[in-house]
Coordinates of C-alpha atoms and ligand atoms in Angstrom, one line a residue:
X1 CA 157.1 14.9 137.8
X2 CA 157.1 13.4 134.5
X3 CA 155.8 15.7 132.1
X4 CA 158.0 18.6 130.8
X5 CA 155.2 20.9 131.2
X6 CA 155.0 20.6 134.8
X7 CA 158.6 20.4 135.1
X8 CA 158.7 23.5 133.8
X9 CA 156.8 25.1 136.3
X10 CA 157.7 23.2 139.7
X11 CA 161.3 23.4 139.1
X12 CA 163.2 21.7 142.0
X13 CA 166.1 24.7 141.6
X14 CA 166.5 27.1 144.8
X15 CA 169.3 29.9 144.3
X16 CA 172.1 29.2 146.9
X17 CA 171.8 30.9 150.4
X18 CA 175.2 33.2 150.8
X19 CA 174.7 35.9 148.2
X20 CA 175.2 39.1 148.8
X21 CA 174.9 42.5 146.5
X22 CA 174.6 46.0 147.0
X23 CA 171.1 46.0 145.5
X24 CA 167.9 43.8 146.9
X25 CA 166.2 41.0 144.5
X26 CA 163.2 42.3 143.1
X27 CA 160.3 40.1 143.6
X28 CA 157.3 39.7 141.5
X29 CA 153.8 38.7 142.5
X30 CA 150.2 38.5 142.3
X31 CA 149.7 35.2 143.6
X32 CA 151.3 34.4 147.2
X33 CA 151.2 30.9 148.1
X34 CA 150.8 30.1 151.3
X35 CA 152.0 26.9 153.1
X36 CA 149.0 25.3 154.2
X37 CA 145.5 26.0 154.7
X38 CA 145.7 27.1 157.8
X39 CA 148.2 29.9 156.8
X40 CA 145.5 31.2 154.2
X41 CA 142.9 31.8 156.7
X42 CA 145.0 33.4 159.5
X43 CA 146.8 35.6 157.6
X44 CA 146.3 39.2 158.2
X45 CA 147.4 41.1 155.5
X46 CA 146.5 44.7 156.5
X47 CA 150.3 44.3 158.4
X48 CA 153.3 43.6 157.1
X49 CA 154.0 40.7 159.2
X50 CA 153.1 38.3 155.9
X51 CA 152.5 38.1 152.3
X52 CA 149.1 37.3 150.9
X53 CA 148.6 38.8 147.6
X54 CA 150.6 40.7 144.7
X55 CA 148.0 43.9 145.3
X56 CA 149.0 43.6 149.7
X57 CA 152.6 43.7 149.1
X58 CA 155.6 41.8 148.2
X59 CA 159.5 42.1 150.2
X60 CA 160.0 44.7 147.0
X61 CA 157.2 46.7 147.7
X62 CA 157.7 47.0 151.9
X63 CA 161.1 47.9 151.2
X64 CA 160.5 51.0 148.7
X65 CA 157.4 51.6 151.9
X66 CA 159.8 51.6 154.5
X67 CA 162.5 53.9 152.5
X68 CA 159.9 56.4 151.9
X69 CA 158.8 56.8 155.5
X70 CA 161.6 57.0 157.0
X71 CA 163.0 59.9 154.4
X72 CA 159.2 61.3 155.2
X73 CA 159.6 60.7 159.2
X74 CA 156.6 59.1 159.1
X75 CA 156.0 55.6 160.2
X76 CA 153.7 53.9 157.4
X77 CA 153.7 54.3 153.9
X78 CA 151.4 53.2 150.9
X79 CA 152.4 53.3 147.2
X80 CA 149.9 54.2 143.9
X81 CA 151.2 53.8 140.5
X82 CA 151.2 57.6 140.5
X83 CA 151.6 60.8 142.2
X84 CA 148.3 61.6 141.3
X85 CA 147.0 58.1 142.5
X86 CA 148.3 58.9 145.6
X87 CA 146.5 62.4 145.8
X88 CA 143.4 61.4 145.1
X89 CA 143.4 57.9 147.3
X90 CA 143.9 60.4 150.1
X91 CA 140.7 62.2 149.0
X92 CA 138.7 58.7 148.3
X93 CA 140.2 57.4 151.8
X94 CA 138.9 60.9 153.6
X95 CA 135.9 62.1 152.2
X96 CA 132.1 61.1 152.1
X97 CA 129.1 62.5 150.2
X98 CA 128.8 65.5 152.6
X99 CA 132.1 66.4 153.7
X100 CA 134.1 69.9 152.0
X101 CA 137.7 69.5 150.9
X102 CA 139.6 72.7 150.8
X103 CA 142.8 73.0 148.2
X104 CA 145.3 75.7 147.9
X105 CA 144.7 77.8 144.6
X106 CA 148.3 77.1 143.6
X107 CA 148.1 73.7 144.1
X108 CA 149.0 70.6 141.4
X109 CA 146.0 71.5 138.9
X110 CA 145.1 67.7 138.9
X111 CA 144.3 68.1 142.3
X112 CA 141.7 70.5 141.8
X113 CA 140.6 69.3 138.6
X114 CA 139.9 65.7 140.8
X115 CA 138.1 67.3 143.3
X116 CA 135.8 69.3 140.8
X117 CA 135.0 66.7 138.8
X118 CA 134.8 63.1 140.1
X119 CA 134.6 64.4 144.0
X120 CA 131.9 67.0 143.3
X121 CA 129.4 63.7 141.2
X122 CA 130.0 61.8 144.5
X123 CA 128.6 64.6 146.6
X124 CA 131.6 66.2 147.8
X125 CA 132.1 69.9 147.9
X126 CA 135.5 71.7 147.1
X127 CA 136.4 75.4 148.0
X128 CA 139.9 77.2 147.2
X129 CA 142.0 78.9 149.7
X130 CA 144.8 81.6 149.4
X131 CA 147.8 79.8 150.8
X132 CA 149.4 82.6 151.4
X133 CA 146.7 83.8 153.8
X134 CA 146.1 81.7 157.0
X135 CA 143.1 83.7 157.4
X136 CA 141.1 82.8 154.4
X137 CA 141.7 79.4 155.2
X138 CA 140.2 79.6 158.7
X139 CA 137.2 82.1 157.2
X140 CA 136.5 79.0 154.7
X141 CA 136.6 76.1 156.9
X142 CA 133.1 74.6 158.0
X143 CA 131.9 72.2 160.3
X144 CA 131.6 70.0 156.7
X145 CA 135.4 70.2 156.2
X146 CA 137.3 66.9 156.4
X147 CA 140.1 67.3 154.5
X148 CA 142.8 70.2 154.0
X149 CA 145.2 70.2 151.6
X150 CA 148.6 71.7 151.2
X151 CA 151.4 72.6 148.8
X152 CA 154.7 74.0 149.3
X153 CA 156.0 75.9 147.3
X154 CA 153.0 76.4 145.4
X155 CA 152.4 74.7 141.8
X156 CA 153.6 76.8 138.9
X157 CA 153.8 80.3 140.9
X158 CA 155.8 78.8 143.5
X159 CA 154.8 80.5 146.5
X160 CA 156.0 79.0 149.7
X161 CA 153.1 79.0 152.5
X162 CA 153.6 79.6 156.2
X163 CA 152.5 76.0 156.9
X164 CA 152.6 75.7 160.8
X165 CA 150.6 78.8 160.4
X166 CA 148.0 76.9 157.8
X167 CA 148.0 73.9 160.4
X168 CA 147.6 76.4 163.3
X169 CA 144.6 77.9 161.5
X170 CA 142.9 74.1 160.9
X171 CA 143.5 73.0 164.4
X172 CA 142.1 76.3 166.1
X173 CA 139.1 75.7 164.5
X174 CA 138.4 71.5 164.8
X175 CA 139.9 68.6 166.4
X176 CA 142.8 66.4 164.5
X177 CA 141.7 63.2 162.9
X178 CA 139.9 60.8 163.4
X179 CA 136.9 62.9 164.1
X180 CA 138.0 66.4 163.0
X181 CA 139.9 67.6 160.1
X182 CA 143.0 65.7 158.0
X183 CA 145.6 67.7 157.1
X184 CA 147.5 66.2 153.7
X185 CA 150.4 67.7 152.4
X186 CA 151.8 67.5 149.4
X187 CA 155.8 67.1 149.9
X188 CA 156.5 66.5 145.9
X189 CA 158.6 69.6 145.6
X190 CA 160.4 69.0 149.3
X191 CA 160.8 65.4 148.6
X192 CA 161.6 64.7 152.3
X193 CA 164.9 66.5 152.1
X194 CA 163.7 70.7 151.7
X195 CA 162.2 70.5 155.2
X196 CA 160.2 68.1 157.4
X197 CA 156.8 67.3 156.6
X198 CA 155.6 65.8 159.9
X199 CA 157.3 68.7 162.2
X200 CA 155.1 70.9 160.4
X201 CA 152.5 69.4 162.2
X202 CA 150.4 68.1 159.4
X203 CA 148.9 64.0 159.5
X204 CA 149.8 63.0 155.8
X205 CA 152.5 63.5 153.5
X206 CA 151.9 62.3 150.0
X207 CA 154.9 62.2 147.1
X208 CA 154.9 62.1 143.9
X209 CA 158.1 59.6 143.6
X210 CA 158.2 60.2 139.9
X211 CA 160.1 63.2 140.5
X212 CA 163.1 63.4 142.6
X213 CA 162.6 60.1 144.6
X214 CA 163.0 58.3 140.6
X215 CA 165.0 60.7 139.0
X216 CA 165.4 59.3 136.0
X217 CA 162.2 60.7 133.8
X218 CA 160.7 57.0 133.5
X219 CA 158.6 55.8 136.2
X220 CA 155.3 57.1 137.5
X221 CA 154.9 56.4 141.3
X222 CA 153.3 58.1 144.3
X223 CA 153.6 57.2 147.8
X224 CA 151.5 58.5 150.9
X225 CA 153.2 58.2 154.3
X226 CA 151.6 58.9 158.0
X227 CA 152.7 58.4 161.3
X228 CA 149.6 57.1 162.7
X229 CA 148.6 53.6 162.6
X230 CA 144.1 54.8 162.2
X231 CA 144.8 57.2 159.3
X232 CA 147.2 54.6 158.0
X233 CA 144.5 51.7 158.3
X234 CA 142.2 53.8 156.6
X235 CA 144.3 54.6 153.3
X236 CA 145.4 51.0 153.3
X237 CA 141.8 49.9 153.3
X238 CA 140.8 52.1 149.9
X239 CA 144.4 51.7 148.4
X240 CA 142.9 47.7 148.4
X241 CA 139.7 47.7 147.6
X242 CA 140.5 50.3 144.4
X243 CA 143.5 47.8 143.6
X244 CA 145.8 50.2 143.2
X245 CA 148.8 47.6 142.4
X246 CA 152.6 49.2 141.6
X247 CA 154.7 46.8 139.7
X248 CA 158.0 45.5 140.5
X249 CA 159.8 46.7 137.6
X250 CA 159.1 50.1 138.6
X251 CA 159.6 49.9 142.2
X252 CA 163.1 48.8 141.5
X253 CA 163.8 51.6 139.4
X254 CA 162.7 54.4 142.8
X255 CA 164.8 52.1 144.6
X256 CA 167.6 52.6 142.2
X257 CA 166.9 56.1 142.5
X258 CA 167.2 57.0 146.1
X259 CA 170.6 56.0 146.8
X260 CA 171.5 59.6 144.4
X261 CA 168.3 61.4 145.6
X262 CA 170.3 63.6 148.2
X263 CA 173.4 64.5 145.7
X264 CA 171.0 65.2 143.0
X265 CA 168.9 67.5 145.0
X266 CA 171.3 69.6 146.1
X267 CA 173.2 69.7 143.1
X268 CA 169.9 70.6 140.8
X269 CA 169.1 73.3 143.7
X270 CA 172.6 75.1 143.5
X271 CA 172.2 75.0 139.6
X272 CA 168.7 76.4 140.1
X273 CA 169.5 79.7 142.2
X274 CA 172.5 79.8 140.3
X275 CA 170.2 80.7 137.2
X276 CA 167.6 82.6 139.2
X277 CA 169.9 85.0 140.4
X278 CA 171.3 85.8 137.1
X279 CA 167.7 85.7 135.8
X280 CA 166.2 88.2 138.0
X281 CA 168.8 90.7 136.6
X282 CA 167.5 90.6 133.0
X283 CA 164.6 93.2 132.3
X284 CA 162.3 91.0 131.0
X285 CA 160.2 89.6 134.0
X286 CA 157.3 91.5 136.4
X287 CA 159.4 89.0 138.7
X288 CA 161.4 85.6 138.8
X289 CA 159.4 82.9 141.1
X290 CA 161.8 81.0 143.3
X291 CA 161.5 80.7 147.5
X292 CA 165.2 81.5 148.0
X293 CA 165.1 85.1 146.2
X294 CA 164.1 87.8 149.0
X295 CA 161.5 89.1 146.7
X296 CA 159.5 85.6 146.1
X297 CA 156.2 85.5 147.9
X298 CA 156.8 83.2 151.2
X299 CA 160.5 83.7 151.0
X300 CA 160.9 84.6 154.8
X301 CA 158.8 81.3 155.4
X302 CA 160.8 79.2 153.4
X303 CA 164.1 80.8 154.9
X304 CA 162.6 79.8 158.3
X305 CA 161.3 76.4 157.7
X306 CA 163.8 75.0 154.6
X307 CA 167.3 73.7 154.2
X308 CA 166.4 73.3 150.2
X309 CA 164.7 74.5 147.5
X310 CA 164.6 72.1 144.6
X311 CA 164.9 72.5 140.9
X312 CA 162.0 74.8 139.4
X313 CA 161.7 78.4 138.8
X314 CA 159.7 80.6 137.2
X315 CA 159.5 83.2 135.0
X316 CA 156.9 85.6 135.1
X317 CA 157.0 88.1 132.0
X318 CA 156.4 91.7 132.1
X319 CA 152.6 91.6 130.5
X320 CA 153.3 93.6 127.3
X321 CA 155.9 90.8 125.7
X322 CA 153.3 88.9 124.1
X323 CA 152.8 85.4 124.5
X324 CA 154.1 84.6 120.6
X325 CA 157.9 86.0 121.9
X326 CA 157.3 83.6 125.1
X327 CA 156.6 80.8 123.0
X328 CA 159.4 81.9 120.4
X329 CA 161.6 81.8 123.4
X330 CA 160.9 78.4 124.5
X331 CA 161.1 77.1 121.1
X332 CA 164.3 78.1 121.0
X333 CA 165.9 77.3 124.0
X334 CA 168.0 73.6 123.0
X335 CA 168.8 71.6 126.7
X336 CA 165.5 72.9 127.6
X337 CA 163.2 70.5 126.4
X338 CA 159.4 71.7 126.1
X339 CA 157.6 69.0 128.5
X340 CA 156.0 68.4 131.9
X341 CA 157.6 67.0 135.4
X342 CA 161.1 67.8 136.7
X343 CA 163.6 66.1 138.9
X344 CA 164.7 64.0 136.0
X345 CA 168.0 64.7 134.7
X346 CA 167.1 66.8 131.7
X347 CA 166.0 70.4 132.1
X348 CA 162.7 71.1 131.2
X349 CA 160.6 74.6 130.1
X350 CA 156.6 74.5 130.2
X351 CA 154.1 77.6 129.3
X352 CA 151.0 79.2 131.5
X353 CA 148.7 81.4 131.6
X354 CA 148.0 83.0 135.4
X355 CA 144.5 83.3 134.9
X356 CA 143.7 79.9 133.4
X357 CA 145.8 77.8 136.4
X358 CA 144.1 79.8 139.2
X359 CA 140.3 80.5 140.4
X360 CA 141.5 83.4 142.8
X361 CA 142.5 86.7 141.9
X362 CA 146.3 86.4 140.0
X363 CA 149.2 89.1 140.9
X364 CA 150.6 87.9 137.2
X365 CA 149.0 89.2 134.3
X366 CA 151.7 88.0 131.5
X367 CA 152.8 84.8 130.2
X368 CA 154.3 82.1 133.0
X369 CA 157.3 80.0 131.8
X370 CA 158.6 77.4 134.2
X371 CA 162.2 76.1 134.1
X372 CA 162.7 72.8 135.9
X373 CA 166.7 72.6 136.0
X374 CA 168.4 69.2 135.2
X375 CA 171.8 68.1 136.1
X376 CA 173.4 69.8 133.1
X377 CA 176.0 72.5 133.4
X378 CA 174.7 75.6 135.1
X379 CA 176.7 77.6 132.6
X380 CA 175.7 75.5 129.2
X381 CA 171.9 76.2 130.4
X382 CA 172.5 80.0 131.2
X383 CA 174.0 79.9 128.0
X384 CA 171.0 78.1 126.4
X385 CA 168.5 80.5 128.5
X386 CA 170.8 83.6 127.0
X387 CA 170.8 82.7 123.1
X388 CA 167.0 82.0 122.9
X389 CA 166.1 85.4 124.9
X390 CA 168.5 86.6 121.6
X391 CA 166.3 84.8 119.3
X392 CA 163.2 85.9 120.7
X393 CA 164.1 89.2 120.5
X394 CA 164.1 90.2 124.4
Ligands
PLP1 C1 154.1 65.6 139.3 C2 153.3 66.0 140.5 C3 152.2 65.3 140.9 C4 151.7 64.1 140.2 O1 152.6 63.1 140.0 P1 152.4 62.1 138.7 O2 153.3 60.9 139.2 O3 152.9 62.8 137.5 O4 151.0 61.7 138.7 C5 151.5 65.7 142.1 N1 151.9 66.8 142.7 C6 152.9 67.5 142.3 C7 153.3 68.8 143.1 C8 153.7 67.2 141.2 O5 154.7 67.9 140.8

């Protein structure tokens, strides 16, 4: 090794063996190398008995994998640099020109807005379902049907399905996987921790780890988990042929996150129905949306099946303030930032309109405000909530 350019590069330094920390090394890769020959052409890199390649998985990524699925109670876990990756490499992994996919109407409006774009050119059809009604779902299932999704609590309107009821409904009707129908949950909202996705009987639970499993408001991840090893294959097959790599960086910041995921939920959901109780005494709302008020829609399911309830609410005006004093009102709120997510640690306000955000029939006519509640003082943010009400004139 004589020249300083390739001295550079094979350095003869190894860190010492002995060192211990709290957190793991974070380990960045696209290329693996592999000892010999030999190695390279027996490896198998659909398990994670080796390394092969950056996009198969490095000791980083298995160990964010194996994190998730255990917090999920699943066995086998696959990352996307999103939440929305994740949704819709369940739908890629699923689905052929052919099949039907049926979504919740309340569901993540990506997820529908996926499915009626890009899934409807490739020849898949999409329906929407009231989650609220195990009924409809079984009336709109088909021998076409492949892949059901499911939200709890709902996006935006936060409804909280019956889901062993939804799950009942699918299974009456067709066989589980791999021949029948896959039932895919999203679990953004219950994170693992609200209730437990696989109990509720359903074969995939995806995540979007940007929220709750991150917390910090500056990482996009997603992560879809299952407990068996066909569906798994499957996902694992289309994650790598779409190359949907996560980098390091970020997977040590959701690993940085979970240690606080548990603490910060809870504490974000006692701030939460701390402010939707004292919400739903103001005269200003046709109703405050949160699963833990008796009158929520799905409360007595989400009393039943969950232990939490996570950090949005909304607000669902009365439809003759007009949708200037709604705006006025979020513009003036100060610790509530205008902006999309939650779980991060700043509390957040966004503005809806029922009818543009769902292809069924709405029960809410006037403007739609969701709070997603940070870790700030319950009583600075009632406060907050309280002056710019004031401002707005309500
Ligand atoms: C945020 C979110 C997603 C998508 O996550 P991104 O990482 O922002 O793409 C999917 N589903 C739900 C319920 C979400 O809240």
């Amino acid at each position: 090794m004589s020249e300083l350019s390739t001295q550079l590069i094979h350095h003869p330094y190894r860190p010492p063996a002995g060192f211990e920390a709290i957190t793991q090394p974070v380990h960045k890769a696209s290329t693996v190398i592999f000892p010999n020959v030999q190695a390279l052409r027996e490896r198998d890199w659909t398990h994670q008995h080796g390394y092969s390649y950056g996009l198969a998985g490095t000791p980083t990524s298995f160990m964010l994998e194996e994190r998730i699925a255990s917090l999920e109670g699943g066995r086998y876990c696959a990352l996307a640099p999103s939440g929305l990756a994740a949704l819709s490499l369940v739908d890629m992994a699923f689905l052929s020109a052919g099949d039907e996919l049926l979504i919740p109407d309340n569901a993540y409006g990506p997820n529908k807005a996926f499915a009626q774009h890009e899934l409807k050119r490739w020849g898949i059809a999409c329906a929407f379902y009231d989650p609220m009604n195990p009924a409809d779902l079984a009336a709109k299932l088909s021998p076409r049907t492949r892949l059901v999704w499911l939200e709890a609590a709902g996006s935006i309107t936060l409804e909280f399905p019956d889901l062993p009821a939804l799950v009942a409904a699918v299974r009456s009707q067709a066989p589980a996987h791999p021949q029948g129908i896959v039932i895919a949950l999203d679990n953004t909202w219950g994170a693992g921790l609200a209730f437990k996705a696989f109990e509720m009987g359903v074969d995939v639970s995806m995540q979007a780890l940007t929220k709750y499993p991150s917390g910090g408001a500056d990482v996009l991840m997603g992560s879809v988990v299952t407990r068996d090893e066909v569906l798994h294959h499957q996902v694992l097959l289309c994650h790598t042929r779409l190359g949907l790599g996560v980098a390091a960086n970020d997977i040590e910041l959701v690993l940085r996150g979970l240690p606080s995921m548990v603490v910060r939920y809870a504490a974000q959901d006692a701030s939460t129905r701390s402010l939707a109780n004292w919400l739903q005494t103001l005269p200003h709302f046709d109703q405050v949306l949160h699963p833990a008020l008796s009158s929520s829609p799905g409360h007595a399911a989400w009393k039943r099946d969950c232990s939490g309830a996570a950090c949005l609410l909304s607000l669902a005006f009365r439809p003759e303030i007009s949708q200037a004093q709604v705006d006025l009102f979020c513009d003036s709120l100060r610790l509530f930032k205008i902006g999309h997510s939650w779980a991060g640690p700043m509390s957040l306000c966004a503005v809806y309109q029922a009818a543009s955000i769902r292809s069924l029939p709405s029960a809410y006519r006037g403007p739609l405000v969701r709070l997603a509640v940070g870790l700030e003082s319950t009583e600075d943010l009632r406060q907050d909530l309280a002056q710019a009400f004031a401002r707005a004139g309500l």
